[in-house]
Short mmCIF file of C-alpha atoms in Angstrom, two decimals:
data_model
loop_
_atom_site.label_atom_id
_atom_site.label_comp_id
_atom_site.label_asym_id
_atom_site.label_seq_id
_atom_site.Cartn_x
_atom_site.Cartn_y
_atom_site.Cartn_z
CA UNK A 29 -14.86 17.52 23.29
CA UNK A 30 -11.86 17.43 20.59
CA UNK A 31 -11.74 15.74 17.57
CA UNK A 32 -10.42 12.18 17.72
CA UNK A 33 -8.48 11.10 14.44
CA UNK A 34 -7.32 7.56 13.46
CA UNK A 35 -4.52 8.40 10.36
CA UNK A 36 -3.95 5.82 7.58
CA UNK A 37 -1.08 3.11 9.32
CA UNK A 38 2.17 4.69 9.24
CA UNK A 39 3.95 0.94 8.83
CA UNK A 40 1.52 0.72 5.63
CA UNK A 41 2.75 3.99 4.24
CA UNK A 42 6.45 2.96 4.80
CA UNK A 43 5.49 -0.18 3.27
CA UNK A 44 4.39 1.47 0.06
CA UNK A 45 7.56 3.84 0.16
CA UNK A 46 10.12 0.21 0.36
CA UNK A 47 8.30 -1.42 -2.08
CA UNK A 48 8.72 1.74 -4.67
CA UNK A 49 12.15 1.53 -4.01
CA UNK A 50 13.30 -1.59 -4.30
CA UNK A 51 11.33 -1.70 -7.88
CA UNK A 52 13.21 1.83 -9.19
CA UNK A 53 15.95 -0.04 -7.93
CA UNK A 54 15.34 -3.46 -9.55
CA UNK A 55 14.64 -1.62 -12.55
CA UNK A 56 17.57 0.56 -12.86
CA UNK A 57 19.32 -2.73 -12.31
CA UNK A 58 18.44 -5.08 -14.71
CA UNK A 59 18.21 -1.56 -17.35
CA UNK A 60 21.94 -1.59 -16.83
CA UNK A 61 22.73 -4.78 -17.16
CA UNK A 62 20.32 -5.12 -20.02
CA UNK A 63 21.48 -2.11 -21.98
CA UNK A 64 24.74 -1.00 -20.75
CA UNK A 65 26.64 -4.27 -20.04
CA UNK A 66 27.82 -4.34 -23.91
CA UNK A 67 29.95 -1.35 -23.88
CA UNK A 68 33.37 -2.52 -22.27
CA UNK A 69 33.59 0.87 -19.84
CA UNK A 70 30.90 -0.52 -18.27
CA UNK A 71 32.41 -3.06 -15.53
CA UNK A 72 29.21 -5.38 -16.53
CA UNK A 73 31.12 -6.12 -20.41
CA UNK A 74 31.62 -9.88 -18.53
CA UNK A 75 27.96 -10.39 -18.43
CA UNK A 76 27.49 -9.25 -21.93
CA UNK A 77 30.12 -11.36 -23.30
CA UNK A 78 28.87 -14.35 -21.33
CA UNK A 79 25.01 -14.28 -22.46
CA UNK A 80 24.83 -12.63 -25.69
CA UNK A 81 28.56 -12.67 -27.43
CA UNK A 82 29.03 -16.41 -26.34
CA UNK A 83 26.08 -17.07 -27.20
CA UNK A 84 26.31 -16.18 -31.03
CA UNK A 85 25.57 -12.75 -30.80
CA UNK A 86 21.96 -13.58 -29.97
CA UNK A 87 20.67 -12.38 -26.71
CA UNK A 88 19.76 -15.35 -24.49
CA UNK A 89 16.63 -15.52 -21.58
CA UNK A 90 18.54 -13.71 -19.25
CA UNK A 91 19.43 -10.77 -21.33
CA UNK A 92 15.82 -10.62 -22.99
CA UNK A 93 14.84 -10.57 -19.02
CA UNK A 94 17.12 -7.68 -18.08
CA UNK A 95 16.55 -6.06 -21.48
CA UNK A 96 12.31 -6.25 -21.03
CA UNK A 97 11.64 -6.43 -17.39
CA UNK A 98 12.52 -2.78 -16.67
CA UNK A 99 9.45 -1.06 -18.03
CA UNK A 100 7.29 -3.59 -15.51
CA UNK A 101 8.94 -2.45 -12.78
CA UNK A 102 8.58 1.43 -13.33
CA UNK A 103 5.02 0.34 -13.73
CA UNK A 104 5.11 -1.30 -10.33
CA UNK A 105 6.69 1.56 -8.68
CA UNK A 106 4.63 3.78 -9.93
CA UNK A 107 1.63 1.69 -8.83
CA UNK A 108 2.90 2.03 -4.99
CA UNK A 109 4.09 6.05 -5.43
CA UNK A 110 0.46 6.14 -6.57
CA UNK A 111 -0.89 3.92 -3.59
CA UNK A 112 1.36 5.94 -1.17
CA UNK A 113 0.02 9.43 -2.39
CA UNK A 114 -3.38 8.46 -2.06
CA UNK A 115 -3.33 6.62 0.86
CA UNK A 116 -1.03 9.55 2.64
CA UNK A 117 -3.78 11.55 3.91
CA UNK A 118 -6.54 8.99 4.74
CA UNK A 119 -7.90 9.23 8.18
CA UNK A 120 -11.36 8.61 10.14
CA UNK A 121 -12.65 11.15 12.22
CA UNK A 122 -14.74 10.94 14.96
CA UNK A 123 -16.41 14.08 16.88
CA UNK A 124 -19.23 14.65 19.18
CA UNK A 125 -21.87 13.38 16.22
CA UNK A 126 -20.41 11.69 13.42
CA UNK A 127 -17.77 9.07 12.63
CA UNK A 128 -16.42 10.13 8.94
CA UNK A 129 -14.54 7.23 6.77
CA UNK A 130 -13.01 8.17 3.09
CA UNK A 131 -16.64 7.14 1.71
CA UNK A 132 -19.44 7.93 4.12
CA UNK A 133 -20.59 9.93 7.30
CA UNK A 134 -21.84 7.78 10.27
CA UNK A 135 -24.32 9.38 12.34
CA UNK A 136 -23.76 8.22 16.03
CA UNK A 137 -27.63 7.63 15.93
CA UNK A 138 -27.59 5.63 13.13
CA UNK A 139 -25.57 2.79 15.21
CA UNK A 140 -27.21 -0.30 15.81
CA UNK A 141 -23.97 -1.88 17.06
CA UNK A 142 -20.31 -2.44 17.67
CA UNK A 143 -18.54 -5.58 16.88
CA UNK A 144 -15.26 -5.71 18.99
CA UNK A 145 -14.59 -9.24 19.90
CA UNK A 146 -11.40 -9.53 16.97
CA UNK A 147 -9.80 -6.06 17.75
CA UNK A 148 -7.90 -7.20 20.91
CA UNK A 149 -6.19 -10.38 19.43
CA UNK A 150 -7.25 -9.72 15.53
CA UNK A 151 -6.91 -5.73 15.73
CA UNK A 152 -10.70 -5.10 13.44
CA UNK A 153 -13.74 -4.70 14.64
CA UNK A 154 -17.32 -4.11 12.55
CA UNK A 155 -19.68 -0.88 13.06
CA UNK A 156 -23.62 -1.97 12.03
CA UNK A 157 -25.41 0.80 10.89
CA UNK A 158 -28.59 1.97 9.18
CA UNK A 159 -28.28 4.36 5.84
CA UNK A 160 -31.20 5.45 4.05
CA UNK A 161 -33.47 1.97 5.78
CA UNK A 162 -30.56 -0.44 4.71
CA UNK A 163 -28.19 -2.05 6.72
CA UNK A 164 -24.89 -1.82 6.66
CA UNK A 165 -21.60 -2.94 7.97
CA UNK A 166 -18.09 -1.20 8.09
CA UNK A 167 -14.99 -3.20 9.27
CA UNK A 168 -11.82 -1.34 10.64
CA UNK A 169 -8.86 -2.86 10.75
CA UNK A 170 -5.44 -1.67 12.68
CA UNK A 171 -3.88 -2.88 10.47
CA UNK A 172 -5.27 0.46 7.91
CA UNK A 173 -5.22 2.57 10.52
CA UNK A 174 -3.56 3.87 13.59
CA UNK A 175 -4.87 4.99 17.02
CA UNK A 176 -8.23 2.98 16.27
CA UNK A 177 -8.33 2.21 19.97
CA UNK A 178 -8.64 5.51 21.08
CA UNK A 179 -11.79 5.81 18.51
CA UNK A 180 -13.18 2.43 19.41
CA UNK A 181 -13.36 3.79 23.29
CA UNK A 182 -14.97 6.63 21.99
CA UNK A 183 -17.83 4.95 20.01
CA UNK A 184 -18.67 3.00 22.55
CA UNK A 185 -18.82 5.41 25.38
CA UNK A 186 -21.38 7.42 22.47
CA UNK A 187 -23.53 3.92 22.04
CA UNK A 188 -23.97 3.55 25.84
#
């Protein structure tokens, strides 16, 4: 029998990849207009004049926002790059014995039951199992991961 695999949701990943974007892009914005906007080269010397030179050369709330907010959203980008890079290669696996998550190894023995009456309208369902005499539960969502229904079938064809 092959190996079935459920990757880490694609949409999820592409999520993480638009939201580091539009924050390096937020960020290069308001740098510019925060730090660049005085020189007159600039094209942005109107927006300058208008909140800092107008202003008695004192930098009002929306220059001290383009001027500080920068760093923040580097930090926020680099917050998804990281969530993207560890999240890229996140899968479950499921062979003839074992379901494997990122933090444990599921016997199929160990199985006391499947939880599936969410994943056709709510797209999770919980696994019950026993680890060293406690119980636990594990909930997968398709939302986190892709092809789960392919894995589902196959859990349930192991438990019967």
């Amino acid at each position: 029998m092959a190996v079935i695999e459920a990757p880490f949701s694609r949409y999820k990943l592409k999520n993480y990849l638009i939201v580091m974007w539009i924050l390096l892009g937020a960020a290069a914005m308001f740098a510019y207009d925060g730090y660049m906007s005085r020189y007159e080269w600039s094209g942005r010397y109107s927006f300058y004049k208008k909140h800092v030179v107008e202003n008695g050369g004192v930098p009002d709330s929306d220059m001290k926002f383009n001027r500080y907010s920068p760093p923040f959203l580097l930090a926020g980008a680099a917050v998804a790059a990281f969530f993207y890079v560890r999240s890229k290669n996140r899968k479950l696996t499921a062979d003839e014995t074992t379901l494997r998550t990122e933090t444990a190894a599921i016997p199929y023995e160990s199985i006391e039951s499947i939880d599936k009456t969410h994943f056709d309208k709510k797209g999770f369902f919980t696994i019950t199992y026993q680890e060293n005499g406690q119980v636990r539960q594990v909930t997968l969502s398709d939302r986190n991961y892709d092809n789960l229904g392919a894995l589902l079938d196959l859990l349930v064809s192991k438990l019967t």
